[in-house]
Coordinates of C-alpha atoms (C1' of nucleotides) in Angstrom, one line a residue:
Chain A
M238 CA 7.0 21.2 -7.5
S239 CA 4.9 18.1 -7.0
K240 CA 2.7 17.8 -9.2
G241 CA -0.2 16.6 -8.3
I242 CA 0.7 15.3 -5.0
T243 CA -1.7 16.0 -1.8
S244 CA 1.1 17.9 0.6
R245 CA 1.1 16.1 4.1
K246 CA -0.5 19.1 6.1
E247 CA -3.9 19.5 3.3
N248 CA -4.9 15.4 3.7
Y249 CA -2.2 13.2 5.8
S250 CA -4.3 9.5 4.2
E251 CA -4.7 12.1 0.3
W252 CA -1.0 12.3 0.7
Y253 CA 0.2 8.3 1.5
N254 CA -2.6 7.7 -1.2
D255 CA -0.8 9.4 -4.0
L256 CA 3.0 8.4 -2.8
V257 CA 2.1 4.9 -3.4
L258 CA 0.2 5.6 -6.7
K259 CA 2.3 8.2 -8.6
G260 CA 5.6 6.8 -6.9
G261 CA 4.4 3.3 -8.7
L262 CA 4.3 0.9 -6.3
A263 CA 1.2 -0.1 -6.0
D264 CA -2.4 -0.3 -8.1
Y265 CA -6.2 -0.6 -7.3
S266 CA -7.7 -3.9 -8.5
A267 CA -10.9 -5.3 -9.3
V268 CA -11.0 -7.1 -6.7
R269 CA -11.9 -4.8 -3.6
G270 CA -10.2 -4.6 -0.7
C271 CA -6.7 -6.0 -2.5
M272 CA -4.4 -4.0 -4.8
V273 CA -2.3 -5.1 -7.5
I274 CA 1.5 -4.6 -6.4
K275 CA 3.1 -3.2 -9.3
P276 CA 7.1 -4.1 -10.4
Y277 CA 8.8 -1.5 -8.1
G278 CA 6.7 -1.8 -5.0
Y279 CA 7.6 -5.6 -5.8
T280 CA 10.9 -4.9 -6.2
L281 CA 11.3 -3.2 -2.6
W282 CA 9.3 -6.1 -0.8
E283 CA 11.9 -9.1 -2.4
N284 CA 15.2 -6.7 -1.6
M285 CA 12.7 -6.9 2.2
R286 CA 12.1 -9.5 1.9
D287 CA 15.7 -11.1 0.8
V288 CA 17.5 -9.1 3.4
L289 CA 14.2 -10.7 6.1
D290 CA 15.0 -14.3 4.3
R291 CA 19.0 -14.2 5.2
M292 CA 18.2 -12.9 8.9
F293 CA 16.1 -16.1 9.1
K294 CA 18.0 -18.8 7.6
E295 CA 21.0 -17.5 9.9
T296 CA 18.8 -18.2 12.4
G297 CA 18.5 -21.2 12.1
H298 CA 15.4 -21.4 10.2
V299 CA 13.8 -22.7 6.8
N300 CA 11.1 -22.3 3.6
A301 CA 8.6 -24.0 4.0
Y302 CA 5.4 -24.0 2.6
F303 CA 1.7 -25.3 3.6
P304 CA -1.9 -25.1 1.7
L305 CA -3.9 -21.9 1.5
F306 CA -7.2 -23.3 2.7
V307 CA -7.9 -24.8 5.9
P308 CA -10.6 -27.4 6.6
K309 CA -12.7 -25.5 9.0
S310 CA -12.3 -28.4 11.3
L311 CA -8.7 -27.5 12.0
F312 CA -9.9 -24.7 11.3
E313 CA -11.8 -24.1 14.4
A314 CA -9.6 -26.3 16.7
E315 CA -7.7 -23.7 18.7
E316 CA -10.6 -22.0 20.0
K317 CA -9.4 -18.6 20.9
N318 CA -7.5 -18.3 17.3
A319 CA -10.2 -19.3 15.5
E320 CA -12.3 -17.0 17.2
G321 CA -10.4 -14.1 16.9
F322 CA -10.1 -15.1 13.2
A323 CA -14.0 -16.1 12.5
K324 CA -15.8 -12.5 11.7
E325 CA -12.8 -11.8 9.1
C326 CA -12.4 -15.1 7.2
A327 CA -13.0 -15.6 3.5
I328 CA -15.4 -19.7 2.9
V329 CA -14.7 -21.9 -0.1
T330 CA -17.9 -23.7 -0.2
H331 CA -18.0 -25.0 -3.8
Y332 CA -16.0 -26.2 -6.4
R333 CA -18.0 -26.0 -9.5
L334 CA -19.8 -23.7 -12.1
K335 CA -22.2 -23.7 -14.6
A336 CA -24.0 -21.6 -17.5
D337 CA -27.0 -20.0 -15.6
P338 CA -29.7 -20.6 -17.8
E339 CA -31.2 -17.7 -17.1
N340 CA -28.6 -15.6 -17.7
P341 CA -27.7 -16.7 -21.2
G342 CA -22.5 -16.6 -21.6
K343 CA -22.5 -16.5 -18.1
L344 CA -21.9 -18.8 -15.2
M345 CA -23.5 -19.7 -11.4
V346 CA -22.8 -21.8 -8.4
D347 CA -23.5 -25.5 -9.1
P348 CA -25.7 -26.3 -5.8
E349 CA -24.8 -29.6 -6.7
A350 CA -20.7 -28.8 -6.2
K351 CA -21.1 -27.9 -2.9
L352 CA -18.4 -29.4 -0.7
E353 CA -19.1 -31.7 2.1
E354 CA -16.5 -29.5 4.7
E355 CA -16.3 -26.0 3.8
L356 CA -12.2 -24.4 3.1
V357 CA -11.1 -21.3 4.6
V358 CA -9.3 -19.4 3.4
R359 CA -6.1 -19.2 5.4
P360 CA -5.7 -15.5 7.7
T361 CA -3.0 -17.0 9.5
S362 CA -1.6 -20.5 9.6
E363 CA -1.2 -22.2 12.7
A364 CA -3.7 -24.6 12.1
I365 CA -2.9 -26.6 9.6
I366 CA 0.5 -26.8 10.4
W367 CA 0.0 -27.5 13.4
N368 CA -2.0 -30.7 12.2
T369 CA 0.6 -31.5 10.0
Y370 CA 2.6 -30.7 13.1
K371 CA 1.9 -33.8 15.2
K372 CA 2.8 -36.5 12.0
W373 CA 6.6 -34.1 12.1
I374 CA 7.1 -34.7 15.9
Q375 CA 7.3 -37.7 18.2
S376 CA 11.2 -36.8 19.9
Y377 CA 12.6 -34.5 21.7
R378 CA 15.3 -35.7 18.5
D379 CA 12.8 -33.9 17.0
L380 CA 12.9 -30.8 17.6
P381 CA 13.6 -27.9 17.7
L382 CA 11.1 -27.4 14.5
L383 CA 11.8 -24.2 13.2
I384 CA 10.3 -23.3 9.6
N385 CA 9.0 -19.8 7.8
Q386 CA 7.1 -19.6 5.4
W387 CA 7.2 -17.3 3.5
A388 CA 2.5 -16.9 1.5
N389 CA 0.0 -14.4 1.8
V390 CA -3.2 -14.8 3.5
V391 CA -6.7 -13.7 3.4
R392 CA -8.9 -11.2 6.0
W393 CA -12.0 -9.7 5.7
E394 CA -12.1 -6.5 6.5
M395 CA -14.2 -3.6 6.7
R396 CA -11.9 -1.5 6.0
T397 CA -9.1 -1.6 3.6
R398 CA -5.8 0.9 3.1
L399 CA -3.3 0.7 0.8
F400 CA -1.2 -1.9 2.1
L401 CA -1.4 -1.4 5.9
R402 CA -5.0 -2.9 5.1
T403 CA -5.1 -6.0 1.9
A404 CA -7.5 -8.0 1.9
E405 CA -5.0 -10.5 0.9
F406 CA -1.2 -9.2 1.6
L407 CA 2.1 -11.3 1.7
W408 CA 4.0 -11.7 4.6
Q409 CA 5.8 -14.6 6.2
E410 CA 5.2 -16.5 9.3
G411 CA 7.1 -18.9 11.4
H412 CA 6.2 -21.2 12.8
T413 CA 8.4 -23.4 15.8
A414 CA 7.8 -25.9 18.0
H415 CA 10.3 -25.8 20.8
A416 CA 10.4 -29.0 23.7
T417 CA 10.5 -26.4 27.1
K418 CA 9.2 -23.4 27.7
Q419 CA 12.2 -21.0 27.8
E420 CA 13.3 -22.1 25.1
A421 CA 9.9 -21.1 23.3
I422 CA 10.2 -18.0 24.8
I423 CA 13.9 -17.3 23.5
E424 CA 12.9 -17.8 20.4
A425 CA 9.9 -15.9 19.7
E426 CA 12.1 -12.7 21.7
K427 CA 14.8 -13.9 19.5
M428 CA 13.2 -13.4 17.0
L429 CA 11.5 -9.8 18.1
E430 CA 15.2 -9.0 18.4
V431 CA 15.6 -10.2 14.0
Y432 CA 12.8 -7.8 13.7
A433 CA 14.0 -4.8 14.2
D434 CA 17.1 -6.0 13.9
F435 CA 15.3 -5.4 10.3
V436 CA 13.5 -2.5 10.3
E437 CA 16.1 -0.2 12.0
N438 CA 18.9 -1.0 10.1
F439 CA 17.3 -1.6 6.7
M440 CA 14.4 0.0 6.6
A441 CA 15.9 3.1 8.6
V442 CA 12.6 2.4 10.6
P443 CA 13.1 3.3 14.2
V444 CA 11.2 0.8 16.1
I445 CA 10.1 0.2 20.3
K446 CA 10.4 -3.3 21.2
G447 CA 7.0 -4.0 23.7
I448 CA 4.8 -6.6 24.6
K449 CA 1.5 -6.2 24.1
S450 CA -1.6 -6.0 26.9
P451 CA -3.9 -9.2 27.2
N452 CA -5.8 -6.9 25.0
E453 CA -4.3 -6.4 22.1
R454 CA -2.5 -9.9 22.5
F455 CA -2.8 -12.3 18.8
A456 CA -5.5 -14.9 19.5
G457 CA -3.9 -18.1 21.1
A458 CA -1.3 -16.7 22.1
E459 CA 0.5 -16.3 25.8
E460 CA 2.0 -13.4 24.9
T461 CA 2.3 -11.3 22.4
Y462 CA 5.9 -9.1 21.3
C463 CA 5.6 -6.8 18.8
I464 CA 7.4 -3.5 17.4
E465 CA 5.5 -0.5 17.5
A466 CA 6.9 2.4 15.2
L467 CA 5.6 5.7 14.7
M468 CA 4.4 7.5 12.0
Q469 CA 4.8 11.5 10.5
D470 CA 1.1 12.2 11.9
G471 CA 1.8 10.9 15.0
K472 CA -0.3 7.9 14.7
A473 CA 1.9 4.5 15.9
L474 CA 1.8 1.2 13.5
Q475 CA 2.7 -1.9 14.6
A476 CA 5.1 -3.2 12.5
G477 CA 6.4 -6.6 13.7
T478 CA 5.3 -10.1 15.5
S479 CA 6.7 -12.6 17.5
H480 CA 4.2 -14.6 20.2
F481 CA 5.1 -17.7 22.5
L482 CA 1.6 -19.7 22.2
G483 CA 2.8 -21.6 24.8
Q484 CA 1.4 -25.3 24.3
N485 CA -2.1 -24.2 23.5
F486 CA -1.7 -25.3 19.3
A487 CA 0.3 -28.6 20.7
K488 CA -2.8 -29.2 23.2
A489 CA -5.4 -28.8 20.1
F490 CA -3.7 -30.3 17.8
D491 CA -2.5 -33.0 20.0
V492 CA 1.2 -32.6 19.7
K493 CA 3.2 -34.2 21.7
F494 CA 6.6 -35.1 21.9
V495 CA 9.0 -38.1 24.4
N496 CA 12.2 -36.1 26.3
K497 CA 15.0 -38.1 27.4
E498 CA 13.1 -39.3 30.2
N499 CA 10.8 -41.9 28.4
T500 CA 7.6 -38.9 28.9
E501 CA 5.4 -37.4 26.6
E502 CA 5.1 -33.9 26.9
F503 CA 3.3 -30.8 24.6
V504 CA 5.4 -28.7 22.4
W505 CA 6.2 -25.3 23.0
A506 CA 4.9 -23.0 20.4
T507 CA 6.1 -19.9 19.0
S508 CA 4.6 -18.0 15.6
W509 CA 6.2 -14.7 14.3
G510 CA 4.8 -12.6 10.8
V511 CA 5.7 -8.7 8.9
S512 CA 4.1 -8.2 6.1
T513 CA 3.6 -6.3 3.2
R514 CA 2.2 -3.4 5.5
L515 CA 5.9 -2.7 6.6
I516 CA 5.9 -0.6 3.0
G517 CA 3.1 0.8 4.3
A518 CA 5.4 2.0 7.5
L519 CA 8.3 2.9 5.3
I520 CA 6.2 5.0 2.7
M521 CA 4.8 7.2 6.7
V522 CA 8.1 7.7 8.7
H523 CA 10.6 8.6 5.2
S524 CA 8.9 10.1 2.7
D525 CA 8.1 13.7 1.6
D526 CA 5.6 16.4 -0.2
E527 CA 7.6 15.6 -3.2
G528 CA 7.6 12.2 -3.1
L529 CA 8.7 8.7 -1.6
I530 CA 12.1 9.1 -0.1
L531 CA 13.2 5.4 0.4
P532 CA 16.6 3.7 2.3
P533 CA 19.7 2.7 0.4
R534 CA 20.0 -0.4 1.8
I535 CA 16.5 -2.4 0.0
A536 CA 15.9 0.8 -2.3
P537 CA 15.2 -0.9 -5.7
H538 CA 17.3 1.7 -7.6
Q539 CA 19.8 3.2 -5.0
V540 CA 21.4 5.6 -7.8
V541 CA 20.1 7.1 -10.9
I542 CA 22.4 8.7 -13.8
I543 CA 21.2 10.9 -15.8
P544 CA 23.3 11.8 -18.8
L545 CA 22.9 15.4 -20.4
P546 CA 24.1 15.1 -24.1
G547 CA 26.5 17.7 -25.5
K548 CA 26.5 19.8 -28.6
T549 CA 28.7 17.2 -30.4
E550 CA 29.1 13.2 -31.9
E551 CA 32.3 13.7 -29.9
D552 CA 31.2 14.8 -26.6
N553 CA 28.5 12.1 -27.1
A554 CA 30.8 9.7 -27.2
R555 CA 32.6 11.1 -24.3
L556 CA 30.3 11.0 -22.5
N557 CA 28.3 7.7 -23.0
A558 CA 32.1 5.5 -22.8
K559 CA 31.9 7.4 -19.0
V560 CA 28.7 6.4 -17.8
K561 CA 29.4 2.7 -19.5
E562 CA 32.6 3.4 -17.0
L563 CA 30.4 4.5 -14.1
L564 CA 27.9 1.6 -14.2
S565 CA 30.8 -0.3 -14.6
D566 CA 31.7 0.4 -11.8
F567 CA 29.0 0.4 -10.1
K568 CA 28.3 -2.7 -10.8
T569 CA 31.9 -4.0 -10.2
A570 CA 30.8 -2.1 -6.4
G571 CA 27.6 -4.2 -5.9
I572 CA 25.6 -0.7 -5.9
R573 CA 22.4 -1.1 -7.6
V574 CA 21.9 1.5 -10.4
L575 CA 19.1 3.3 -13.6
L576 CA 20.6 4.3 -16.5
D577 CA 18.0 7.6 -17.2
D578 CA 18.9 8.3 -20.9
D579 CA 15.3 9.6 -22.6
D580 CA 15.8 12.1 -25.0
M581 CA 12.7 12.6 -25.4
K582 CA 12.4 13.6 -21.0
R583 CA 14.5 16.6 -20.0
P584 CA 16.0 17.1 -17.0
G585 CA 13.4 18.5 -15.0
F586 CA 10.9 16.0 -15.8
K587 CA 13.0 13.4 -14.7
F588 CA 14.7 14.9 -11.2
A589 CA 10.8 15.3 -10.3
E590 CA 10.4 11.8 -11.6
H591 CA 12.9 10.2 -9.4
E592 CA 12.4 12.1 -6.6
L593 CA 9.0 11.1 -6.3
K594 CA 9.7 7.7 -7.1
G595 CA 12.4 8.1 -3.8
I596 CA 15.8 7.3 -5.5
P597 CA 18.1 8.2 -2.5
V598 CA 21.8 9.2 -5.3
R599 CA 20.8 10.8 -8.0
V600 CA 23.8 11.6 -10.5
V601 CA 24.3 14.5 -13.6
I602 CA 26.6 14.4 -16.1
G603 CA 26.6 16.6 -18.2
M604 CA 29.9 17.8 -21.4
R605 CA 30.5 20.8 -18.1
D606 CA 31.2 17.9 -15.5
L607 CA 33.2 16.4 -18.0
Q608 CA 35.0 18.6 -18.9
N609 CA 35.9 19.1 -14.3
N610 CA 36.0 15.4 -14.2
V611 CA 32.7 16.1 -11.8
A612 CA 30.0 15.0 -11.4
E613 CA 26.4 16.7 -10.1
V614 CA 25.3 14.4 -7.0
A615 CA 21.6 14.9 -5.8
R616 CA 20.9 12.9 -2.2
R617 CA 17.4 13.0 -1.5
D618 CA 17.4 13.0 1.3
T619 CA 17.8 15.8 2.5
K620 CA 17.7 17.7 -1.1
V621 CA 21.9 18.5 -1.3
K622 CA 22.9 19.0 -4.2
A623 CA 27.7 19.2 -4.9
S624 CA 29.8 18.2 -7.6
L625 CA 32.0 15.1 -6.7
S626 CA 35.0 13.8 -8.7
L627 CA 34.5 11.6 -10.3
D628 CA 37.9 10.1 -8.6
N629 CA 37.4 6.9 -6.9
F630 CA 33.5 7.5 -7.5
S631 CA 31.8 4.3 -7.0
E632 CA 33.4 4.7 -3.7
S633 CA 32.1 8.3 -2.7
I634 CA 28.6 7.3 -3.6
S635 CA 28.6 3.9 -2.0
T636 CA 29.8 6.7 1.6
L637 CA 26.6 8.3 0.8
L638 CA 24.4 5.6 0.4
E639 CA 25.8 4.4 4.0
E640 CA 25.5 8.5 5.5
I641 CA 21.7 8.2 3.3
Q642 CA 21.0 5.5 5.2
L643 CA 21.8 6.2 8.6
N644 CA 20.6 10.0 7.9
M645 CA 17.4 8.1 7.6
Y646 CA 16.4 6.6 10.9
D647 CA 18.3 9.3 12.5
K648 CA 15.8 11.7 11.1
A649 CA 13.3 8.8 12.1
K650 CA 14.7 8.7 15.7
T651 CA 14.8 12.5 16.1
F652 CA 10.9 13.0 15.3
R653 CA 10.0 9.5 17.3
E654 CA 12.0 10.9 20.3
T655 CA 11.0 14.4 20.3
N656 CA 7.2 12.9 19.7
I657 CA 7.0 10.7 23.2
T658 CA 5.3 12.7 26.3
K659 CA 4.7 11.8 28.9
A660 CA 1.1 12.6 30.2
D661 CA 0.4 12.3 34.8
S662 CA -3.2 12.6 34.2
F663 CA -6.0 11.9 32.3
E664 CA -6.2 16.0 31.3
A665 CA -2.8 15.7 29.6
F666 CA -3.4 12.7 27.9
Q667 CA -5.8 14.5 26.3
K668 CA -4.1 17.4 25.9
S669 CA -1.4 15.8 24.0
L670 CA -3.4 13.2 21.7
D671 CA -5.1 16.5 20.2
E672 CA -2.1 18.9 20.5
Q673 CA 1.3 16.4 20.0
P674 CA 0.7 12.9 18.3
G675 CA 2.2 10.7 19.1
F676 CA 3.3 8.1 22.0
I677 CA 2.5 8.5 25.2
L678 CA 4.3 7.0 28.4
A679 CA 1.4 6.8 31.3
H680 CA 1.0 5.3 34.1
W681 CA -1.3 2.0 33.7
D682 CA -3.7 -0.1 36.5
G683 CA -2.9 -3.2 34.1
T684 CA -7.1 -3.8 34.1
A685 CA -8.9 -4.8 30.9
E686 CA -12.2 -2.4 31.6
T687 CA -9.0 0.5 32.4
E688 CA -7.3 0.0 28.6
D689 CA -11.1 -0.2 26.8
K690 CA -12.2 3.1 28.3
I691 CA -9.1 5.0 28.0
K692 CA -10.5 3.5 23.8
E693 CA -13.4 4.4 24.0
L694 CA -12.6 7.8 25.7
T695 CA -9.8 9.0 23.1
K696 CA -9.5 6.1 20.5
A697 CA -5.3 5.4 21.6
T698 CA -4.6 2.1 22.4
I699 CA -1.8 0.7 24.7
R700 CA 1.2 -0.1 22.1
C701 CA 2.9 -1.9 24.5
I702 CA 4.6 -2.7 27.6
P703 CA 8.0 -1.6 26.7
L704 CA 10.9 -4.3 26.9
N705 CA 12.9 -3.5 30.3
N706 CA 10.8 -0.8 31.2
E707 CA 11.8 1.5 33.5
Q708 CA 9.8 0.9 37.0
E709 CA 8.7 3.8 38.5
E710 CA 5.6 3.9 41.3
G711 CA 3.1 5.7 39.7
K712 CA -1.3 6.1 39.6
C713 CA -3.1 5.2 36.8
I714 CA -4.4 8.2 34.5
L715 CA -8.2 7.1 34.7
T716 CA -8.7 5.4 37.7
G717 CA -6.2 6.7 40.0
N718 CA -5.4 2.8 41.0
P719 CA -1.5 3.0 41.9
S720 CA 0.8 0.9 38.5
S721 CA 4.5 0.1 38.8
Q722 CA 5.3 1.3 35.4
R723 CA 4.1 3.2 32.5
V724 CA 3.2 2.1 28.9
L725 CA 3.0 3.0 26.2
F726 CA 0.0 4.8 24.4
A727 CA -1.0 6.3 21.1
R728 CA -3.6 6.3 18.2
A729 CA -2.8 3.7 16.1
Y730 CA -3.1 2.6 12.0
Chain B
rC837 C1' -22.4 -1.5 8.1
rG838 C1' -23.4 4.4 8.9
rG839 C1' -22.4 8.8 6.4
rG840 C1' -20.5 12.0 2.4
rG841 C1' -17.9 11.4 -2.8
rC842 C1' -17.7 9.4 -7.2
rG843 C1' -18.7 6.2 -12.1
rU844 C1' -17.9 10.5 -19.1
rA845 C1' -10.5 8.2 -23.8
rG846 C1' -4.9 5.5 -20.9
rU847 C1' -4.8 8.8 -17.0
rU848 C1' -7.2 13.9 -14.2
rC849 C1' -11.8 16.3 -15.5
rA850 C1' -16.0 19.6 -17.7
rG851 C1' -20.6 18.8 -20.2
rC852 C1' -25.7 16.3 -16.2
rC853 C1' -29.4 21.1 -12.8
rC854 C1' -32.7 23.8 -18.2
rG855 C1' -33.3 15.8 -22.6
rG856 C1' -31.8 18.0 -28.8
rU857 C1' -25.1 18.9 -34.2
rU858 C1' -21.0 14.4 -35.1
rA859 C1' -20.0 13.9 -27.3
rG860 C1' -15.1 18.1 -24.8
rA861 C1' -10.7 20.2 -22.6
rA862 C1' -5.8 18.9 -20.3
rU863 C1' -2.1 15.1 -19.8
rG864 C1' -0.7 10.8 -21.7
rC865 C1' 0.0 7.9 -26.3
rC866 C1' 1.3 7.7 -32.0
rU867 C1' 4.6 10.1 -36.1
rG868 C1' 7.7 14.0 -38.0
rG869 C1' 11.4 17.1 -37.4
rU870 C1' 13.4 21.0 -33.6
rU871 C1' 15.0 20.7 -28.4
rU872 C1' 17.2 18.9 -23.9
rG873 C1' 21.9 22.1 -16.6
rG874 C1' 14.4 21.2 -12.4
rG875 C1' 8.7 18.8 -15.0
rA876 C1' 10.3 21.9 -23.8
rC877 C1' 7.4 23.1 -28.9
rC878 C1' 6.2 22.3 -33.3
rA879 C1' 2.7 19.9 -37.2
rG880 C1' 0.1 15.4 -38.2
rG881 C1' -2.6 11.3 -35.8
rA882 C1' -5.3 7.6 -32.2
rG883 C1' -8.3 6.7 -28.5
rG884 C1' -15.4 7.0 -25.8
rU885 C1' -20.4 0.3 -26.7
rC886 C1' -20.7 8.1 -20.9
rG887 C1' -20.9 1.9 -14.8
rU888 C1' -24.7 -1.7 -16.1
rU889 C1' -29.4 -3.0 -16.5
rG890 C1' -34.7 -1.5 -17.3
rG891 C1' -38.1 2.6 -17.9
rU892 C1' -39.9 7.6 -19.7
rU893 C1' -39.2 10.9 -24.4
rC894 C1' -39.6 11.3 -31.1
rG895 C1' -35.2 12.2 -28.9
rA896 C1' -30.8 10.7 -23.4
rA897 C1' -24.1 10.6 -21.1
rU898 C1' -28.1 14.3 -19.1
rC899 C1' -34.5 12.1 -16.6
rC900 C1' -36.9 8.0 -13.0
rA901 C1' -35.8 3.3 -10.8
rG902 C1' -32.8 -0.9 -9.7
rC903 C1' -28.3 -3.3 -9.4
rC904 C1' -23.1 -3.0 -9.6
rG905 C1' -18.1 -0.8 -8.3
rC906 C1' -14.5 2.4 -6.3
rC907 C1' -12.3 6.4 -2.8
rC908 C1' -11.9 9.0 1.5
rC909 C1' -14.7 9.7 7.2
rG910 C1' -17.1 6.5 11.0
rA911 C1' -17.6 1.5 13.2
rC912 C1' -14.6 -2.6 13.3
rC913 C1' -9.5 -4.9 13.5
rA914 C1' -3.6 -8.7 16.2

RNA sequence: CGGGGCGUAGUUCAGCCCGGUUAGAAUGCCUGGUUUGGGACCAGGAGGUCGUUGGUUCGAAUCCAGCCGCCCCGACCA
């Protein structure tokens, strides 16, 4: 039925690409590793962005914008951070082109236009922001400083994948400054909660909150909090991170404040971000072999109405009047609705098309329905069709949209729960990875060496140490050394 | 960066091995008509410097060499 979509079973990554490309979310571009986000995909991102932006503002943050370029000397100021990103930076070295004397009609970099100091295209903005914060912070009265920015960043990844890892991507990055360590930790934890709230309740993607092992920690952070989601192929995807940065950046950029006791102290910092990668998670958690399945709360169109014209002008006048009325009711009820009354395409084509695009609810209304004061309502998540009365129709649809939202979450959660296993030996661990890929809870002795070794042997990494983790005596699956808790392993994107 | 694949109409691809009419098909697009409850049909039409540069040849989409680009797998990656 699904024309040209590779099935998940056949080839999971082709299926994923098909959905992104044929679902109209994005397209490849002429730039290596960079994609074009098409209007449908961008609307989805805008919807996500709007919700997050509201949440950030409700938690006291304001937006600002910092430059795309970071002078190399600033970039390298915080050594660990710089080192962590050094291998994937795009660098501006010149500011001018000129006609190439050897190739008529072509341009070349003007060697005389070399910059005194190279500019790093931001892979993240801590450096430029902390350099700025130095100017803004003098007193405890200037704190906390709670700023977010919506921006693009560039990370020159060796291998890219649509939405999941592109060389340039869109994201938000929050950068906050605090007077005390405790306050900064609370902030980092609070923003993790905001992310979890958003991802679970708007994207319908269940997540596990936790902290990263030192190996997986953000370069320059004291502690990295994260939310981890499980994809349908059993691989994990980091959906968001929030970092407690300690005083590392304050020290690197010399950002001090005077406290109430009139003594100087370095400020405490956090940073946190989510990106267009979330769209990759959304696709891989919910969609099926017929196409995308988008959760109602962020879907570009929540409902598509497809009128089926009758035989006579009279019939069609009645139908059109009814459709117009429904559109108006939907609008009043705040439902994002798309009307597909293109009479050049047959219904079956439209059904398939809208299923591919993942519109949560399809409403079909023809003369037969009109006679009975009903419409055929089909939900994308379960593919179930039903006749619904046109009385209080927008209320019925609103209720249905909520039901779909919850059902999608429940379904994803059930999938995740059935794919979290416990492994008590290395053999069991490997077997689990091969036979039932997913999250695996296992004991780990807490050393980086063991973590590396397990990664080398199995490609699985520690996704996180879950928050409020149950304490349990056990033995490390690799070394047999004592362990006080299980940590969450998986192969990851 | 290693391995594999690919580059021909908007898209998906055939043609290439074995050089030789005016480079094809499907789909999409445009015009007109008939249709419309699960991917309609008829008729007409537009659309190509065959990735690029050079070489071999009377003649290159086809053979040879270089270059460029993209995709997939791996390595890498917060």
